[in-house]
Short mmCIF file of C-alpha atoms in Angstrom, two decimals:
data_model
loop_
_atom_site.label_atom_id
_atom_site.label_comp_id
_atom_site.label_asym_id
_atom_site.label_seq_id
_atom_site.Cartn_x
_atom_site.Cartn_y
_atom_site.Cartn_z
CA MET A 35 16.85 9.69 -3.85
CA MET A 36 16.50 13.03 -5.63
CA ILE A 37 12.94 12.21 -6.70
CA SER A 38 12.17 11.30 -3.08
CA VAL A 39 13.64 14.62 -1.91
CA GLY A 40 11.64 16.42 -4.58
CA HIS A 41 8.44 14.76 -3.43
CA ARG A 42 8.91 15.28 0.30
CA SER A 43 10.11 18.88 -0.04
CA GLY A 44 7.32 19.81 -2.45
CA LEU A 45 9.84 20.83 -5.15
CA LEU A 46 8.30 18.62 -7.82
CA ASP A 47 4.84 20.03 -7.19
CA ALA A 48 6.22 23.58 -7.16
CA LEU A 49 8.13 23.14 -10.43
CA ALA A 50 5.03 21.65 -12.07
CA ALA A 51 3.36 25.04 -11.57
CA GLY A 52 5.60 26.52 -14.26
CA PRO A 53 9.21 27.16 -15.38
CA ALA A 54 11.48 28.84 -12.85
CA THR A 55 15.07 29.79 -12.15
CA SER A 56 16.72 28.07 -9.20
CA ALA A 57 16.22 31.24 -7.15
CA GLY A 58 12.60 31.50 -8.26
CA LEU A 59 11.87 27.87 -7.40
CA ALA A 60 13.61 28.24 -4.04
CA ALA A 61 11.45 31.27 -3.26
CA ARG A 62 8.33 29.47 -4.48
CA SER A 63 9.13 26.51 -2.22
CA GLU A 64 10.59 28.50 0.70
CA LEU A 65 13.81 26.48 0.53
CA ALA A 66 17.54 27.27 0.34
CA GLU A 67 18.57 28.16 -3.23
CA ARG A 68 21.97 26.43 -3.16
CA TYR A 69 20.38 23.06 -2.34
CA VAL A 70 17.57 23.63 -4.82
CA ARG A 71 20.11 24.36 -7.57
CA GLU A 72 22.03 21.14 -6.90
CA TRP A 73 18.79 19.13 -6.79
CA LEU A 74 17.78 20.63 -10.13
CA ALA A 75 21.13 19.68 -11.67
CA ALA A 76 20.63 16.06 -10.62
CA LEU A 77 17.19 15.95 -12.23
CA VAL A 78 18.34 17.73 -15.40
CA THR A 79 21.17 15.24 -15.96
CA GLY A 80 18.79 12.43 -15.06
CA GLY A 81 16.42 13.48 -17.86
CA VAL A 82 13.56 14.41 -15.54
CA VAL A 83 13.78 18.22 -15.67
CA ARG A 84 14.64 20.38 -18.71
CA TRP A 85 17.14 23.26 -18.56
CA ASP A 86 17.35 26.32 -20.79
CA PRO A 87 20.83 27.91 -20.38
CA ALA A 88 19.79 31.07 -22.22
CA SER A 89 17.02 31.96 -19.77
CA ALA A 90 18.38 29.96 -16.79
CA HIS A 91 14.91 28.45 -16.40
CA TYR A 92 14.09 24.90 -15.39
CA THR A 93 10.93 23.09 -16.55
CA LEU A 94 9.19 19.92 -15.42
CA PRO A 95 7.53 18.69 -18.64
CA ALA A 96 3.80 18.06 -18.35
CA GLU A 97 4.25 14.41 -19.34
CA HIS A 98 6.70 13.99 -16.41
CA ALA A 99 4.55 15.95 -13.97
CA ALA A 100 1.67 13.59 -14.79
CA SER A 101 3.43 10.80 -12.90
CA LEU A 102 5.67 12.67 -10.43
CA THR A 103 3.34 15.06 -8.61
CA ARG A 104 0.54 14.88 -6.09
CA GLY A 105 -2.64 14.46 -8.05
CA GLY A 106 -0.76 13.57 -11.24
CA ARG A 107 -3.07 12.07 -13.85
CA LEU A 108 -1.01 8.88 -14.13
CA GLY A 109 -0.44 8.42 -10.39
CA ASN A 110 2.48 9.73 -8.34
CA MET A 111 5.48 7.48 -8.91
CA ALA A 112 7.55 9.77 -6.67
CA VAL A 113 5.82 8.12 -3.69
CA TYR A 114 7.70 4.90 -4.44
CA ALA A 115 11.05 6.70 -4.61
CA GLN A 116 10.79 7.14 -0.84
CA HIS A 117 11.36 3.41 -0.46
CA VAL A 118 14.90 3.89 -1.80
CA ALA A 119 15.76 6.12 1.16
CA MET A 120 14.13 3.67 3.55
CA MET A 121 16.06 0.74 2.09
CA GLY A 122 19.31 2.69 2.33
CA ALA A 123 18.72 3.34 6.03
CA LEU A 124 18.23 -0.40 6.60
CA GLU A 125 21.21 -1.64 4.55
CA PRO A 126 23.53 -2.39 7.54
CA LEU A 127 20.78 -4.37 9.28
CA ILE A 128 19.84 -6.26 6.11
CA LEU A 129 23.48 -7.19 5.56
CA GLN A 130 23.48 -8.69 9.04
CA CYS A 131 20.34 -10.64 8.09
CA PHE A 132 22.09 -11.98 4.98
CA ALA A 133 24.80 -13.39 7.25
CA SER A 134 22.58 -14.66 10.05
CA GLY A 135 19.34 -15.57 8.29
CA ALA A 136 17.47 -13.57 10.95
CA GLY A 137 14.71 -11.07 10.27
CA THR A 138 13.56 -7.56 11.13
CA ARG A 139 10.72 -5.81 12.96
CA TYR A 140 8.19 -3.34 11.58
CA GLU A 141 9.52 -0.67 13.91
CA ASP A 142 12.97 -0.94 12.31
CA TYR A 143 11.69 0.92 9.24
CA PRO A 144 11.66 4.75 9.36
CA ARG A 145 8.45 6.36 8.06
CA PHE A 146 7.10 2.98 6.90
CA HIS A 147 3.43 3.64 7.67
CA GLU A 148 3.65 7.21 6.41
CA VAL A 149 4.95 6.02 3.03
CA MET A 150 2.49 3.12 2.84
CA ALA A 151 -0.39 5.50 3.59
CA GLU A 152 0.62 7.61 0.58
CA ASP A 153 0.85 4.47 -1.53
CA SER A 154 -2.55 3.27 -0.32
CA ALA A 155 -4.11 6.66 -1.02
CA GLN A 156 -3.60 6.21 -4.76
CA THR A 157 -3.70 2.42 -5.20
CA VAL A 158 -6.61 1.68 -2.83
CA VAL A 159 -8.47 4.72 -1.49
CA ALA A 160 -8.66 6.60 -4.80
CA GLN A 161 -10.31 3.65 -6.54
CA LEU A 162 -12.49 2.27 -3.73
CA PHE A 163 -15.80 3.53 -5.02
CA ASP A 164 -15.19 3.56 -8.78
CA HIS A 165 -13.50 0.17 -9.06
CA VAL A 166 -12.94 -1.92 -5.91
CA LEU A 167 -16.48 -2.18 -4.60
CA GLY A 168 -17.65 -2.93 -8.13
CA ILE A 169 -15.99 -6.35 -8.16
CA ASP A 170 -19.16 -7.62 -6.41
CA ASP A 171 -22.55 -6.15 -7.34
CA GLY A 172 -23.88 -6.90 -3.87
CA LEU A 173 -21.26 -5.06 -1.80
CA VAL A 174 -22.62 -1.50 -2.03
CA PRO A 175 -26.26 -2.42 -1.21
CA ARG A 176 -25.10 -4.44 1.80
CA LEU A 177 -22.87 -1.62 3.02
CA GLU A 178 -25.72 0.85 2.61
CA ALA A 179 -28.06 -1.42 4.59
CA GLY A 180 -25.52 -1.91 7.41
CA ILE A 181 -23.00 -4.71 7.95
CA GLU A 182 -19.94 -5.47 10.10
CA VAL A 183 -16.64 -4.82 8.29
CA LEU A 184 -13.05 -5.62 9.27
CA ASP A 185 -9.88 -4.32 7.62
CA ALA A 186 -7.08 -6.63 8.79
CA GLY A 187 -3.66 -4.99 8.68
CA CYS A 188 -5.25 -1.56 8.28
CA GLY A 189 -2.14 0.60 8.74
CA ARG A 190 -3.24 4.21 9.24
CA GLY A 191 -6.78 3.30 8.28
CA ALA A 192 -7.37 5.66 5.35
CA ALA A 193 -9.51 3.17 3.41
CA LEU A 194 -11.74 2.41 6.40
CA ILE A 195 -12.20 6.09 7.17
CA GLU A 196 -13.50 6.73 3.65
CA LEU A 197 -15.78 3.68 3.83
CA ALA A 198 -17.14 4.75 7.22
CA ARG A 199 -17.92 8.21 5.82
CA ARG A 200 -19.73 6.80 2.79
CA PHE A 201 -21.70 4.09 4.61
CA PRO A 202 -22.86 5.39 8.03
CA ALA A 203 -25.20 2.43 8.61
CA SER A 204 -22.29 -0.05 8.61
CA ARG A 205 -19.83 -0.62 11.42
CA PHE A 206 -16.10 -0.76 10.70
CA THR A 207 -13.15 -2.22 12.62
CA GLY A 208 -9.45 -1.89 11.82
CA TYR A 209 -6.71 -4.09 13.30
CA ASP A 210 -2.97 -3.63 12.94
CA LEU A 211 0.08 -4.86 14.82
CA CYS A 212 1.79 -1.46 14.87
CA ARG A 213 0.81 0.87 17.69
CA ASP A 214 1.97 4.04 15.92
CA ALA A 215 -0.21 3.32 12.88
CA ILE A 216 -3.27 2.62 15.04
CA GLY A 217 -2.66 5.78 17.06
CA HIS A 218 -2.65 7.82 13.86
CA ALA A 219 -5.84 6.09 12.66
CA GLN A 220 -7.60 6.81 15.96
CA ARG A 221 -6.68 10.49 15.82
CA SER A 222 -7.91 10.74 12.23
CA THR A 223 -11.19 9.05 13.18
CA ALA A 224 -11.73 11.47 16.05
CA ALA A 225 -10.97 14.45 13.80
CA ALA A 226 -13.49 13.16 11.24
CA GLY A 227 -16.16 12.75 13.93
CA LEU A 228 -16.95 9.15 12.95
CA ASP A 229 -18.77 6.99 15.49
CA ASN A 230 -19.15 3.86 13.33
CA LEU A 231 -15.42 3.09 13.20
CA ARG A 232 -12.92 1.77 15.73
CA PHE A 233 -9.27 0.78 15.55
CA ALA A 234 -7.31 -1.54 17.82
CA VAL A 235 -3.79 -2.94 18.09
CA ARG A 236 -4.01 -6.66 17.37
CA ASP A 237 -1.46 -9.35 16.55
CA LEU A 238 -3.18 -10.81 13.51
CA SER A 239 -1.39 -14.14 13.91
CA HIS A 240 -3.81 -14.69 16.84
CA LEU A 241 -7.07 -13.47 15.28
CA ASP A 242 -9.98 -15.30 16.92
CA ASP A 243 -13.12 -13.31 16.03
CA ALA A 244 -15.27 -16.27 15.02
CA ALA A 245 -18.15 -15.54 12.59
CA ARG A 246 -18.25 -11.85 13.50
CA PHE A 247 -17.91 -9.98 10.19
CA ASP A 248 -19.92 -9.76 6.97
CA LEU A 249 -17.05 -8.27 4.95
CA ILE A 250 -13.29 -8.48 5.51
CA THR A 251 -10.70 -6.56 3.51
CA THR A 252 -6.90 -6.70 3.36
CA PHE A 253 -4.85 -4.25 1.32
CA ASP A 254 -1.28 -5.37 0.62
CA ALA A 255 -1.23 -7.10 4.01
CA VAL A 256 -1.11 -10.87 3.53
CA HIS A 257 2.24 -11.79 1.99
CA ASP A 258 4.39 -10.46 4.85
CA GLN A 259 2.35 -12.13 7.60
CA LYS A 260 4.07 -14.64 9.84
CA HIS A 261 2.03 -17.50 8.34
CA PRO A 262 -0.15 -16.30 5.41
CA GLN A 263 -2.13 -19.55 5.19
CA ARG A 264 -3.01 -19.50 8.89
CA PHE A 265 -3.90 -15.83 8.56
CA LEU A 266 -6.31 -16.56 5.70
CA ASP A 267 -7.74 -19.49 7.65
CA ALA A 268 -8.44 -17.10 10.54
CA LEU A 269 -10.07 -14.54 8.23
CA PHE A 270 -12.30 -17.27 6.81
CA ALA A 271 -13.34 -18.25 10.34
CA ALA A 272 -14.02 -14.60 11.21
CA LEU A 273 -16.56 -14.28 8.38
CA ARG A 274 -20.20 -15.02 8.91
CA PRO A 275 -21.86 -17.49 6.49
CA GLY A 276 -22.41 -15.69 3.19
CA GLY A 277 -19.65 -13.22 3.99
CA ARG A 278 -17.22 -11.71 1.49
CA TYR A 279 -13.46 -11.24 1.58
CA VAL A 280 -11.76 -8.62 -0.63
CA MET A 281 -8.00 -9.04 -0.86
CA GLN A 282 -5.55 -6.76 -2.69
CA ASP A 283 -1.95 -7.85 -3.11
CA ILE A 284 0.93 -7.58 -5.54
CA GLY A 285 -0.04 -9.22 -8.84
CA GLY A 286 3.28 -10.81 -9.81
CA SER A 287 3.63 -14.50 -10.53
CA ALA A 288 5.11 -17.12 -8.21
CA ARG A 289 7.43 -18.03 -11.10
CA LEU A 290 10.40 -15.73 -11.68
CA GLU A 291 10.42 -16.29 -15.44
CA ASN A 292 6.86 -14.91 -15.64
CA ASN A 293 7.92 -11.64 -14.01
CA LEU A 294 10.59 -10.52 -16.48
CA ASP A 295 8.19 -7.97 -17.98
CA PHE A 296 6.04 -7.39 -14.88
CA PRO A 297 5.71 -3.67 -13.97
CA MET A 298 8.46 -2.58 -11.55
CA ALA A 299 9.48 -6.18 -10.90
CA SER A 300 13.06 -5.44 -9.86
CA PHE A 301 11.83 -2.71 -7.49
CA LEU A 302 9.31 -5.11 -5.94
CA TYR A 303 11.91 -7.85 -5.46
CA ALA A 304 14.18 -5.26 -3.82
CA ILE A 305 11.39 -4.16 -1.46
CA SER A 306 10.80 -7.83 -0.73
CA CYS A 307 14.47 -8.35 0.13
CA PHE A 308 14.57 -5.32 2.42
CA HIS A 309 11.13 -5.46 4.01
CA CYS A 310 8.50 -8.11 3.32
CA THR A 311 10.74 -11.17 3.51
CA PRO A 312 12.76 -10.15 6.61
CA VAL A 313 9.66 -8.88 8.47
CA SER A 314 8.01 -12.27 8.04
CA LEU A 315 11.21 -14.12 8.99
CA GLY A 316 11.59 -11.84 12.01
CA GLN A 317 8.26 -13.15 13.31
CA GLY A 318 9.40 -16.73 12.82
CA GLY A 319 7.42 -16.91 9.60
CA GLU A 320 7.90 -18.34 6.14
CA GLY A 321 9.26 -15.24 4.41
CA LEU A 322 7.24 -15.72 1.21
CA GLY A 323 8.09 -12.19 0.05
CA THR A 324 6.35 -9.50 -1.97
CA MET A 325 6.37 -11.55 -5.16
CA TRP A 326 4.86 -14.66 -3.59
CA GLY A 327 2.61 -14.84 -6.61
CA TRP A 328 -1.07 -14.59 -7.41
CA GLU A 329 -1.07 -18.37 -7.94
CA THR A 330 0.04 -18.88 -4.32
CA ALA A 331 -2.57 -16.43 -3.06
CA GLU A 332 -5.36 -18.10 -4.99
CA ALA A 333 -4.35 -21.57 -3.81
CA MET A 334 -4.25 -20.40 -0.19
CA LEU A 335 -7.70 -18.81 -0.47
CA ARG A 336 -9.15 -22.07 -1.74
CA SER A 337 -7.31 -24.01 0.96
CA ALA A 338 -8.82 -21.70 3.59
CA GLY A 339 -12.26 -22.89 2.50
CA PHE A 340 -13.63 -20.13 0.31
CA ALA A 341 -16.27 -21.51 -2.04
CA GLU A 342 -15.74 -19.04 -4.87
CA VAL A 343 -12.54 -17.14 -5.63
CA ARG A 344 -12.54 -14.51 -8.37
CA ARG A 345 -9.36 -12.73 -9.53
CA THR A 346 -9.42 -9.23 -11.05
CA VAL A 347 -6.68 -7.01 -12.47
CA PHE A 348 -7.72 -3.45 -13.32
CA ALA A 349 -6.50 -2.19 -16.70
CA HIS A 350 -5.18 1.05 -15.17
CA ASP A 351 -3.30 -0.80 -12.37
CA PRO A 352 -1.44 -3.87 -13.69
CA MET A 353 0.84 -4.07 -10.62
CA ASN A 354 -1.91 -5.20 -8.22
CA VAL A 355 -4.32 -8.12 -8.11
CA TRP A 356 -7.73 -8.13 -6.42
CA PHE A 357 -9.46 -11.25 -5.16
CA LEU A 358 -13.11 -11.57 -4.20
CA ALA A 359 -13.78 -14.70 -2.14
CA HIS A 360 -17.14 -15.95 -0.84
CA LYS A 361 -18.01 -17.99 2.25
CA ARG A 362 -20.95 -20.30 1.72
CA GLU A 363 -24.26 -19.51 3.43
#
């Protein structure tokens, strides 16, 4: 919780700028000193921040700032701390679900799309052009020439906005169930002045765009669908012959014993218990959960009819798995 507060308030970024007293950090951040001092004490005793009693200065070590600040060289782990606050807010409802077996709705989760957009910014958007598009040598030339692209479950649409900027000859569509996320994406598109990109509210369990797209992407959007297999079947049908599907999801195994050393496994199972499983169950779905497993994903892709399925895990990002799947000409 304190790391989440530090991220949202800007305190972690401010302290990374250099050592400070509690009063100095409060002034630097334009926050109330008494709260800042208590926050600092929590992070000092938690081993995150260092404290020098002689000078009364606090320091965020460079090796900690590298993974706890915006633009940190190792990625900002403080983004994920926000999920702890979100889970806490949902605890009474989740306890009811434990008793009833019922599920939840996307709108039950405060700031969900805001947090996921921050997550996506560093796990998807930041590596789109250096890594993701490189999993198929033909993707960039096709995008430069002009193709139809769909991002299914697009959230606030950050990935599509960057793609639309880079490839003006292509046409991009984003669908998501949540009206607030689509509204944000539409405002961002208008602000960017992009005319090759549109967003729409769509229930993806009823996707019926037959043979319309040359490329479809999903980023962390399949496992919490009502029926993931039917969803992948619909994406396959929405591709034109020769089309490509790029799918990012959590790279854990379907077998619990294989996940004992998987990065952040207990966190991911907790997120699954509080969000991905109940959201699927709330739609009348299967509730496969966040850690449904790359084996399950690969089997479903093949069952959907994809002729070639290639799995990639980037060395710098062991938590996620990327699939490239082809539809025959």
